[in-house]
XYZ file of C-alpha atoms in Angstrom:
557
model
C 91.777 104.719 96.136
C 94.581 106.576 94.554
C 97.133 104.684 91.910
C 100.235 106.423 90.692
C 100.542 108.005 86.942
C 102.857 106.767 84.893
C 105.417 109.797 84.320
C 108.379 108.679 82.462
C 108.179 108.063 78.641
C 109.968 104.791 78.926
C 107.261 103.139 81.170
C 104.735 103.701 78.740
C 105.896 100.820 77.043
C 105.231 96.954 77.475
C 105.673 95.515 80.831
C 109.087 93.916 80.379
C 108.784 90.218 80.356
C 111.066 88.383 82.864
C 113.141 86.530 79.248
C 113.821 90.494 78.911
C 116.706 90.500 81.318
C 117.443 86.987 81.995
C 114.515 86.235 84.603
C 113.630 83.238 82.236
C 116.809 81.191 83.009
C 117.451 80.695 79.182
C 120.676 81.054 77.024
C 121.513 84.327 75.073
C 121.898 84.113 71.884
C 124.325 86.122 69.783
C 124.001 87.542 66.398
C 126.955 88.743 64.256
C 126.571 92.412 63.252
C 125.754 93.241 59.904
C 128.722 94.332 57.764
C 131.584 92.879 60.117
C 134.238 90.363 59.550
C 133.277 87.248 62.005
C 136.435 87.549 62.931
C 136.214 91.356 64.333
C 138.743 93.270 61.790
C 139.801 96.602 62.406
C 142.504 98.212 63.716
C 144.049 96.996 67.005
C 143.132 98.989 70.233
C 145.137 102.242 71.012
C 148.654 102.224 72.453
C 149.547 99.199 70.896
C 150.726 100.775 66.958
C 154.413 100.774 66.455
C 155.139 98.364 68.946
C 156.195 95.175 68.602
C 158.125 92.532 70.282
C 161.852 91.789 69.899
C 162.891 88.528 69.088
C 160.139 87.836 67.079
C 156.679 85.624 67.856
C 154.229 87.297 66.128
C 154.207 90.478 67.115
C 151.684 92.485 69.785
C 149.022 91.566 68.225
C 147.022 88.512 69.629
C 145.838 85.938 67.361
C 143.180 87.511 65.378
C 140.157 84.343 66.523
C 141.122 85.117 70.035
C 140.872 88.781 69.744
C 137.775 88.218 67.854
C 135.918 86.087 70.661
C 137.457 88.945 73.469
C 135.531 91.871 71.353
C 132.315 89.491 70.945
C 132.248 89.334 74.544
C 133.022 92.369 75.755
C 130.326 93.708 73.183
C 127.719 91.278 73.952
C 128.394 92.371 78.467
C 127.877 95.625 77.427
C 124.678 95.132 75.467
C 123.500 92.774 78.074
C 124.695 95.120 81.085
C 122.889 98.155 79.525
C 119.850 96.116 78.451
C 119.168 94.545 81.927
C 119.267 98.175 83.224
C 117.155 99.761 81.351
C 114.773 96.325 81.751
C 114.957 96.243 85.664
C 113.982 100.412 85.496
C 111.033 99.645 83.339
C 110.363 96.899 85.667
C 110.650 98.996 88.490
C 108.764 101.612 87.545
C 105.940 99.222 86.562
C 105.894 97.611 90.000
C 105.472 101.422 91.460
C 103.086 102.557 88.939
C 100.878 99.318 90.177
C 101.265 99.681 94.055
C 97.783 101.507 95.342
C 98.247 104.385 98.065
C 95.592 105.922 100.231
C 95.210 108.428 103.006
C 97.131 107.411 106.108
C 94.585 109.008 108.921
C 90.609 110.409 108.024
C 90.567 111.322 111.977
C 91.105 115.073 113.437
C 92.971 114.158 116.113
C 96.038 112.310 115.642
C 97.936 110.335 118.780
C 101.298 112.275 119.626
C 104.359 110.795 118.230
C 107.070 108.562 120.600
C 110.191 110.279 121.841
C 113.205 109.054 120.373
C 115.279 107.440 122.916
C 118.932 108.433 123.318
C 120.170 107.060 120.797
C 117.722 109.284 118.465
C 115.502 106.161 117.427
C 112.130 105.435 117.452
C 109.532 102.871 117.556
C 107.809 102.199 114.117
C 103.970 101.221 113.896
C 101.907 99.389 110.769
C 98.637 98.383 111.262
C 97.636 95.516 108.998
C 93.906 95.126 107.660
C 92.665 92.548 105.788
C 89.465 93.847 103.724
C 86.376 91.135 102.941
C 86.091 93.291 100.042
C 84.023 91.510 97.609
C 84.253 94.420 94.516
C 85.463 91.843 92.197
C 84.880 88.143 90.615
C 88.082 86.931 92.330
C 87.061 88.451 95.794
C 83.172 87.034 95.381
C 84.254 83.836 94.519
C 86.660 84.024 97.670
C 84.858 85.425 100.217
C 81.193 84.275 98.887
C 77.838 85.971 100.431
C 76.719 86.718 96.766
C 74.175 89.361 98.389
C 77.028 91.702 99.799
C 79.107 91.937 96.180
C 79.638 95.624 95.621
C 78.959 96.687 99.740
C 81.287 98.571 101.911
C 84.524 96.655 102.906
C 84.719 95.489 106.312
C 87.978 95.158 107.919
C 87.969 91.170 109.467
C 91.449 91.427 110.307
C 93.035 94.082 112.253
C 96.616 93.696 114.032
C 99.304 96.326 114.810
C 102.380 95.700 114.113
C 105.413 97.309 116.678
C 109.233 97.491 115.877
C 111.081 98.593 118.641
C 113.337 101.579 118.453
C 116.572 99.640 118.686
C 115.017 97.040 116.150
C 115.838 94.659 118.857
C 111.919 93.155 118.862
C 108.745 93.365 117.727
C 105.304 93.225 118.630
C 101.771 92.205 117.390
C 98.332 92.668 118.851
C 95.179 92.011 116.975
C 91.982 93.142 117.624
C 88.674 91.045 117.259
C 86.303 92.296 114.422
C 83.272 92.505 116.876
C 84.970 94.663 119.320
C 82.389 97.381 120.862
C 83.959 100.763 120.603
C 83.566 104.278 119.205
C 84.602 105.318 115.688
C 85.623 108.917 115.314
C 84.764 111.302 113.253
C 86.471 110.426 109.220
C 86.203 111.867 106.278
C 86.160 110.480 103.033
C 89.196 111.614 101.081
C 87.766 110.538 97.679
C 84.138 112.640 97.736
C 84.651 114.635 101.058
C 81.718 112.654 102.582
C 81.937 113.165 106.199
C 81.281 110.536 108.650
C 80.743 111.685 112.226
C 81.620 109.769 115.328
C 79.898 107.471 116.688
C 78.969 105.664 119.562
C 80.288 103.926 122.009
C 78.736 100.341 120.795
C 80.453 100.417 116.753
C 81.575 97.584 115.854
C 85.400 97.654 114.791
C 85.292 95.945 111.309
C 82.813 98.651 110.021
C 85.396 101.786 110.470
C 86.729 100.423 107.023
C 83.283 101.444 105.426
C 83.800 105.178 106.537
C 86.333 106.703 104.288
C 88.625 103.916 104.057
C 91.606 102.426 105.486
C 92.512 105.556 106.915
C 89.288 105.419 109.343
C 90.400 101.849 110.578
C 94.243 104.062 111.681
C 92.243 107.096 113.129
C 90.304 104.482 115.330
C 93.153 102.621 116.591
C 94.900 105.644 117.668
C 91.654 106.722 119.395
C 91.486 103.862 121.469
C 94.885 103.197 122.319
C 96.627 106.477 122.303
C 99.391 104.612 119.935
C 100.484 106.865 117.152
C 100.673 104.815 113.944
C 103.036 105.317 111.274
C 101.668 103.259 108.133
C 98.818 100.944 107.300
C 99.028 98.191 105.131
C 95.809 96.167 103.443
C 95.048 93.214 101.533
C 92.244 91.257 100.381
C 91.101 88.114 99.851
C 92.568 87.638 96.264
C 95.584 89.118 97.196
C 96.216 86.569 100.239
C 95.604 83.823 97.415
C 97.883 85.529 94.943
C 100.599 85.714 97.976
C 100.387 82.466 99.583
C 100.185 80.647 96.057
C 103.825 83.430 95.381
C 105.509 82.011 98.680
C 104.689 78.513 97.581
C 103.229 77.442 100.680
C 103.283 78.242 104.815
C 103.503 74.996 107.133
C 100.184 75.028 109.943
C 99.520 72.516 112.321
C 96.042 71.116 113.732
C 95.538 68.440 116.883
C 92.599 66.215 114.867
C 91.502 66.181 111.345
C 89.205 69.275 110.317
C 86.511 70.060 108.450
C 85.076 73.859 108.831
C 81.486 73.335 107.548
C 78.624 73.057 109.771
C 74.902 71.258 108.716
C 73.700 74.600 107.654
C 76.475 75.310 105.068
C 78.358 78.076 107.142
C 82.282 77.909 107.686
C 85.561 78.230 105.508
C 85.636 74.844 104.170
C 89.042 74.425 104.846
C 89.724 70.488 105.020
C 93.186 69.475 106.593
C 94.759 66.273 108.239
C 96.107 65.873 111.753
C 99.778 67.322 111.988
C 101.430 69.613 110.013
C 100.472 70.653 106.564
C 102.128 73.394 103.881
C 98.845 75.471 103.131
C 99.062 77.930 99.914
C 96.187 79.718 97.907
C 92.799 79.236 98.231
C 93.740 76.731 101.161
C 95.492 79.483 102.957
C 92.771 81.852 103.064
C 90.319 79.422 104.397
C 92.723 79.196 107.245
C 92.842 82.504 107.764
C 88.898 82.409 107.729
C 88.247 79.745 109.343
C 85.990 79.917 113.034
C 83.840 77.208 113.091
C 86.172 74.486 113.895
C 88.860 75.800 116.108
C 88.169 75.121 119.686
C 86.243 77.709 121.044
C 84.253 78.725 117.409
C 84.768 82.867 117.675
C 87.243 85.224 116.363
C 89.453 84.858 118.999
C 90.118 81.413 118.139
C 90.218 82.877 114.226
C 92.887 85.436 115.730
C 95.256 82.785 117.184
C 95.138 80.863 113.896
C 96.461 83.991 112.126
C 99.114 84.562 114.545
C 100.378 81.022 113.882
C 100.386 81.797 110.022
C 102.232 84.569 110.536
C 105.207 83.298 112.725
C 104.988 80.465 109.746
C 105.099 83.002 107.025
C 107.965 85.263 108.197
C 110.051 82.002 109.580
C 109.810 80.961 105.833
C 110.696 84.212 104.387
C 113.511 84.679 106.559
C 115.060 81.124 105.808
C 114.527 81.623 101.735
C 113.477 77.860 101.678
C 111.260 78.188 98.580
C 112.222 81.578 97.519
C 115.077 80.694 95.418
C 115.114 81.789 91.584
C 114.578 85.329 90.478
C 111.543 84.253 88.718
C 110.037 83.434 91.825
C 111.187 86.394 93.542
C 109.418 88.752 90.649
C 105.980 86.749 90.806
C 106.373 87.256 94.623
C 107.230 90.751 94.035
C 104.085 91.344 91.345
C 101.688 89.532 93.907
C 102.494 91.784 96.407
C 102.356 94.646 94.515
C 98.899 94.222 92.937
C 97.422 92.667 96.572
C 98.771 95.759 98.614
C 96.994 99.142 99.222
C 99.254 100.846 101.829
C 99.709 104.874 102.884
C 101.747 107.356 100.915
C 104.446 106.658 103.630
C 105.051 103.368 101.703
C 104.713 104.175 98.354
C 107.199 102.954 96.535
C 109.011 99.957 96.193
C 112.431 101.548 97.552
C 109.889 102.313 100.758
C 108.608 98.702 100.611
C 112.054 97.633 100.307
C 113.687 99.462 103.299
C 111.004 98.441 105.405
C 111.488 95.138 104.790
C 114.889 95.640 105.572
C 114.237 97.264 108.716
C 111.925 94.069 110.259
C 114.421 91.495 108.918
C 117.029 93.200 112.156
C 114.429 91.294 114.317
C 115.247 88.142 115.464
C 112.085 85.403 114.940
C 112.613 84.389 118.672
C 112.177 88.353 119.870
C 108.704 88.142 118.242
C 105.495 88.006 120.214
C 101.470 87.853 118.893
C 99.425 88.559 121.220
C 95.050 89.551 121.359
C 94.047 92.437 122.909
C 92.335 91.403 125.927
C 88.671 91.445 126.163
C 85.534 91.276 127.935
C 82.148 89.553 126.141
C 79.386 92.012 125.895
C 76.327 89.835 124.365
C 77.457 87.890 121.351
C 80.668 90.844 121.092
C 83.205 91.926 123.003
C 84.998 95.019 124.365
C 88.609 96.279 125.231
C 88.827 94.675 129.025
C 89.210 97.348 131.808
C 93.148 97.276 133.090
C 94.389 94.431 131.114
C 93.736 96.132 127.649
C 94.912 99.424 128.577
C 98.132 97.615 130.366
C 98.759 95.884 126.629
C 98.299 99.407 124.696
C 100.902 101.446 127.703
C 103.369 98.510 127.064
C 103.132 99.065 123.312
C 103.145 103.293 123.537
C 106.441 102.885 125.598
C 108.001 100.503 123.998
C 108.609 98.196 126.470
C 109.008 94.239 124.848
C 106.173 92.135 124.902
C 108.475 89.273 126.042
C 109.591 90.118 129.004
C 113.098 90.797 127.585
C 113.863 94.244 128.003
C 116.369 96.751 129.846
C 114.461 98.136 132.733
C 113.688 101.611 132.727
C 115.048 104.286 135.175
C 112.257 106.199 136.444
C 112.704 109.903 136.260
C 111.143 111.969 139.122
C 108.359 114.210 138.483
C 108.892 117.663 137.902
C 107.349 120.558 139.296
C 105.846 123.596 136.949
C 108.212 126.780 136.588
C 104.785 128.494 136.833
C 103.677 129.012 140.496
C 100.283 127.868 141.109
C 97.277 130.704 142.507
C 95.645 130.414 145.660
C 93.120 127.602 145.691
C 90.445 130.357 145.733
C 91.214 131.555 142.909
C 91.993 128.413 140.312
C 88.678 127.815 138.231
C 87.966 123.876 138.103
C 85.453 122.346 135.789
C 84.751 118.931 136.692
C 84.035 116.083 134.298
C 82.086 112.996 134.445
C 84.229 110.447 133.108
C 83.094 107.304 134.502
C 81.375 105.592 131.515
C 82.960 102.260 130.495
C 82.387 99.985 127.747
C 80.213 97.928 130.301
C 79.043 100.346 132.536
C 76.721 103.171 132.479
C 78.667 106.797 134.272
C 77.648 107.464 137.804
C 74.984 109.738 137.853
C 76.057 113.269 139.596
C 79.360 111.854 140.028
C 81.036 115.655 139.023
C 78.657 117.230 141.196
C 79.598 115.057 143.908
C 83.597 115.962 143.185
C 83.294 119.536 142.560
C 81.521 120.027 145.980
C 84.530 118.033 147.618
C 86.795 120.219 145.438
C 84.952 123.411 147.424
C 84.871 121.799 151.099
C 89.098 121.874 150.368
C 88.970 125.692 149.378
C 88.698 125.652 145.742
C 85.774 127.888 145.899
C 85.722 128.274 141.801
C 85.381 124.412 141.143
C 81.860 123.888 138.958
C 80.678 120.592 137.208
C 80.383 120.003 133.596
C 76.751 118.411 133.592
C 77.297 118.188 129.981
C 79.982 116.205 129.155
C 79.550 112.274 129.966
C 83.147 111.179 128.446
C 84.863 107.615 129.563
C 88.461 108.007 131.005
C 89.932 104.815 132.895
C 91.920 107.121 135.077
C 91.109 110.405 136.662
C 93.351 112.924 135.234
C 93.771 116.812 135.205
C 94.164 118.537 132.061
C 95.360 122.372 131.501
C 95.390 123.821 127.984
C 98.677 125.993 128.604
C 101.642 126.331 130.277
C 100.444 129.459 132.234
C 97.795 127.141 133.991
C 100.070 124.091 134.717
C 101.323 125.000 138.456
C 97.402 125.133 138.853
C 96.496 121.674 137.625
C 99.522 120.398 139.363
C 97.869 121.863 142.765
C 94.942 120.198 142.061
C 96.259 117.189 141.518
C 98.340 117.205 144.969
C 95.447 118.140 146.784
C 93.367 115.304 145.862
C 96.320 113.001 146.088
C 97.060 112.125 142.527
C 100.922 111.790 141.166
C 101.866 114.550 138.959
C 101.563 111.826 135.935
C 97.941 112.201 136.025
C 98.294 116.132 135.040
C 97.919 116.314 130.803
C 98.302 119.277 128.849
C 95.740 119.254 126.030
C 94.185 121.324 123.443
C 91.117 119.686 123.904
C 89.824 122.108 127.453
C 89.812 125.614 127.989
C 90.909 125.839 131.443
C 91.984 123.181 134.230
C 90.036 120.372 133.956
C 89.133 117.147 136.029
C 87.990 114.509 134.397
C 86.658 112.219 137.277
C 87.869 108.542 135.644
C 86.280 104.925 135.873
C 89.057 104.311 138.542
C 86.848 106.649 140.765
C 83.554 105.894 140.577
C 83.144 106.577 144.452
C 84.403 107.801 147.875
C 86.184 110.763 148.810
C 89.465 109.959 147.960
C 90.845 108.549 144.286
C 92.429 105.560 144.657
C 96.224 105.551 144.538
C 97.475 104.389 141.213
C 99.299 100.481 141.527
C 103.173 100.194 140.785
C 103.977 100.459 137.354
C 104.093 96.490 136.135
C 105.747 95.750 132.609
C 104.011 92.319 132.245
C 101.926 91.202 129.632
C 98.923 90.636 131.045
C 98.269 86.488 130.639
C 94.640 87.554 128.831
C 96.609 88.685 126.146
C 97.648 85.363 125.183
C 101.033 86.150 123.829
C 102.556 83.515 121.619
C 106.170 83.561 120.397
C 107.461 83.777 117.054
C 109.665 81.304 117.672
C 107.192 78.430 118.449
C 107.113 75.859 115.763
C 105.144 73.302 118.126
C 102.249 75.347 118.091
C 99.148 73.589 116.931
C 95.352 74.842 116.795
C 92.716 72.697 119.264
C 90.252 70.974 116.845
C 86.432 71.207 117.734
C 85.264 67.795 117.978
C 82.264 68.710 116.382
C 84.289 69.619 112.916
C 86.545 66.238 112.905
C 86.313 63.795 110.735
């Protein structure tokens, strides 16, 4: 964890209190200056010697009380104009000096950035963590489980957040904390402690533990391909400190609950049928809370948070409670001290324009959604086709909500670079049909590199060695100069010219034999392009105020 020096000589002093520029709603109070007349004295302002009125009435000069009181005040603005400046720098410069950076990505391999679309915009992408950190009193006394105080943070809540180019929606899909998947290779910015990758069954929540935040970004991108922009975590204390800032986010339950169970375990969280404003301590346990909600896992957990969070930006976007300054700059501090975000973000004028930049969403253009899933044992993994169809929807920007301007396809083009006889085109063929739930077909690039031969590719040869998972089968080339040859391989086996990659990561031209081909002679053709969210997703609008969490009967009271 990284926290910025304080540079400038003024910010070395105090923390200015909010009575220092007028945050404290009270009355200034004047002082007369030593060694002047009440009245003001002197001589009168330039431009007006030697020039006085005909006819009498007093002359230019106004009476002196009045010109008195106009000097008072205009000294007293300036002193109070200059003062509040030089209060709201220190003041900013405290707030920066307090907001925590850390790397953005540990990974080696980063996802490659969106095109900007004609306008010359593109798509922005946070993901949010929420840490069960418990490295302090306020955290253990939070989260509890005294016997992990001082462990690894895990990160419990993980959802990426997507603005669209145009800033005409946005887009939110959380991932369970159980979800089955591999972790990449990180390494620890702080003490260069490297972390290699691991396998294919890691849980999700424990990337946090392997570097940092960054880890949790280099995963994401691993899995879904989605290049991510910034990161943003909090903790427990700091979704206390928040909530209690805000002054409260309206949640609604079907029956009274009570998250405890006869053993102890659950959130505690205690709340009345209907609608209630939750804030603090209150708000976390929602945020917690499992056992209770109908269904008693983390998916039920996730579609409690989504409903906080269409609650929580409704209520920032309508101001309803955020209405003095002094609320504003305990909002401001809360969020400050609870934040740890990338050095992409920080700074408060960073903060700031983001903030500006979501508020060009409308509420009703918002959608939460879960990545879909499959149960594996008591966890779960990313569900073949539907969770891939959520991540391609997200990469190209297409709205979750069904809103959006349909794309025109553009035909496929053909390589400038002719393609050799088949003879002569070296193939190495890849085993790629290892899933989350299944094991890879045994021999299955064997199997495809002798079809490869019976069509005249003499020089295709399997890659016995490499047992990699790839939903689709796809052809990769490392350079231009080989493209017309992947290309030709690709049109020989029937596959569109989409499923030809260039990538760093092969020497040569490549098949990678993908889940989607786990047998016959022939891959299957890939299905019409369809720009739904897939119903497993469970999308929810941000919109919906009559959304209300199922109650477990088991937890009413």
């Amino acid at each position: 964890m990284r926290q910025k020096s304080v540079r400038e000589e003024g910010a070395r002093q105090r923390t200015p209190h909010a009575s220092d520029h007028g945050w404290d709603e009270g009355e200034p109070k004047g002082e007369e200056r030593p060694g002047e007349p009440p009245d003001g004295g002197g001589e009168p302002p330039r431009g007006s010697r030697h020039r006085h009125r005909r006819g009498g009435g007093g002359g230019g000069r106004p009476p002196r009380r009045k010109r008195g009181v106009l000097r008072w005040s205009a000294t007293v603005l300036a002193v109070l104009i200059i003062g509040t400046a030089g209060a709201g720098y220190l003041y900013y410069q405290h707030l920066n000096n307090s907001l925590q950076t850390d790397d953005l990505n540990l990974g080696e391999d980063r996802a490659p950035a969106p095109t900007p679309n004609a306008a010359g915009q593109t798509p922005m992408n946070i993901l949010l963590i929420g840490s069960d950190a418990r490295d302090s009193k306020a955290n253990q006394k939070l989260g509890g489980a005294k016997e992990t105080f001082g462990a690894p943070p895990l990160a419990d809540v993980q959802m990426l957040l997507h603005v669209s180019a145009d800033r005409s929606n946005m887009s939110v899909v959380s991932m369970p904390r159980d979800t089955l998947l591999t972790v990449p290779k990180c390494t620890d910015p702080d003490d260069g402690k490297v972390y290699p990758q691991t396998g294919p069954k890691f849980m999700t929540n424990e990337s946090l533990s392997r570097g940092g935040p960054g880890c949790t970004v280099a995963t994401w991108e691993k899995l879904t391909k989605i290049h991510i922009d910034h990161f943003m975590m909090v903790d427990f204390a700091g979704v206390v400190s928040m909530a209690d800032a805000i002054g409260g986010v309206p949640v609604c339950v079907d029956k009274n609950i009570h998250s405890r169970t006869s053993a102890g375990k659950g959130s505690g969280l205690k709340l009345k049928k209907g609608t209630t404003e939750i804030e603090g301590k209150q708000a976390l346990q929602w945020l917690r809370t499992r056992y209770g909600f109908e269904g008693g896992t983390d998916i039920s957990r996730a579609k409690a948070q989504h409903m906080y969070m269409n609650a929580l930006v409704r209520k920032l976007r309508e101001n309803t409670s955020l209405t003095s300054p002094n609320q504003l700059r305990k909002l401001a501090e809360h969020a400050v001290d609870a934040l740890k975000v990338d050095d992409g973000l920080g700074s408060i004028k960073k903060l700031y324009d983001l903030g500006n930049e979501l508020k060009k969403v409308p509420a009703e253009r918002t959608t939460m959604t879960t990545m879909p899933f499959d149960f594996a044992g008591e966890r779960v993994v990313p569900k073949p086709g539907d969770a891939e169809q959520l991540f391609r929807l997200v990469r190209d920007d297409i709205p979750l909500d069904g809103k959006g301007k349909k794309k025109k396809s553009t035909p496929e083009k053909l390589s400038d670079d002719p393609a050799a006889a088949d003879d002569k085109i070296a193939i190495q063929v890849q085993n790629g049909t290892r899933t989350d739930a299944l094991a890879p077909v045994p021999g299955r690039a064997s199997t495809v590199a002798q079809l490869l031969a019976g069509k005249g590719f003499a020089k295709a040869a399997p890659d016995t060695t490499a047992s990699l998972a790839e939903g689709r089968t796809v052809v990769r080339f490392p350079s231009v100069d080989l493209e017309g040859d992947a290309q030709r391989v690709a049109k020989s086996l029937g596959l569109p010219l989409s499923s030809v990659k260039k990538s760093t990561d092969v020497s040569g031209v490549t098949l990678v034999v993908g889940a989607d081909w786990r047998e016959g002679d022939v891959p299957p053709k890939p299905k019409k392009k369809d720009d739904k969210t897939p119903d497993s997703a469970d999308a929810l609008s941000g919109s919906d105020k009559k959304a209300c969490m199922k109650v477990d009967p088991n937890y009413t009271w």
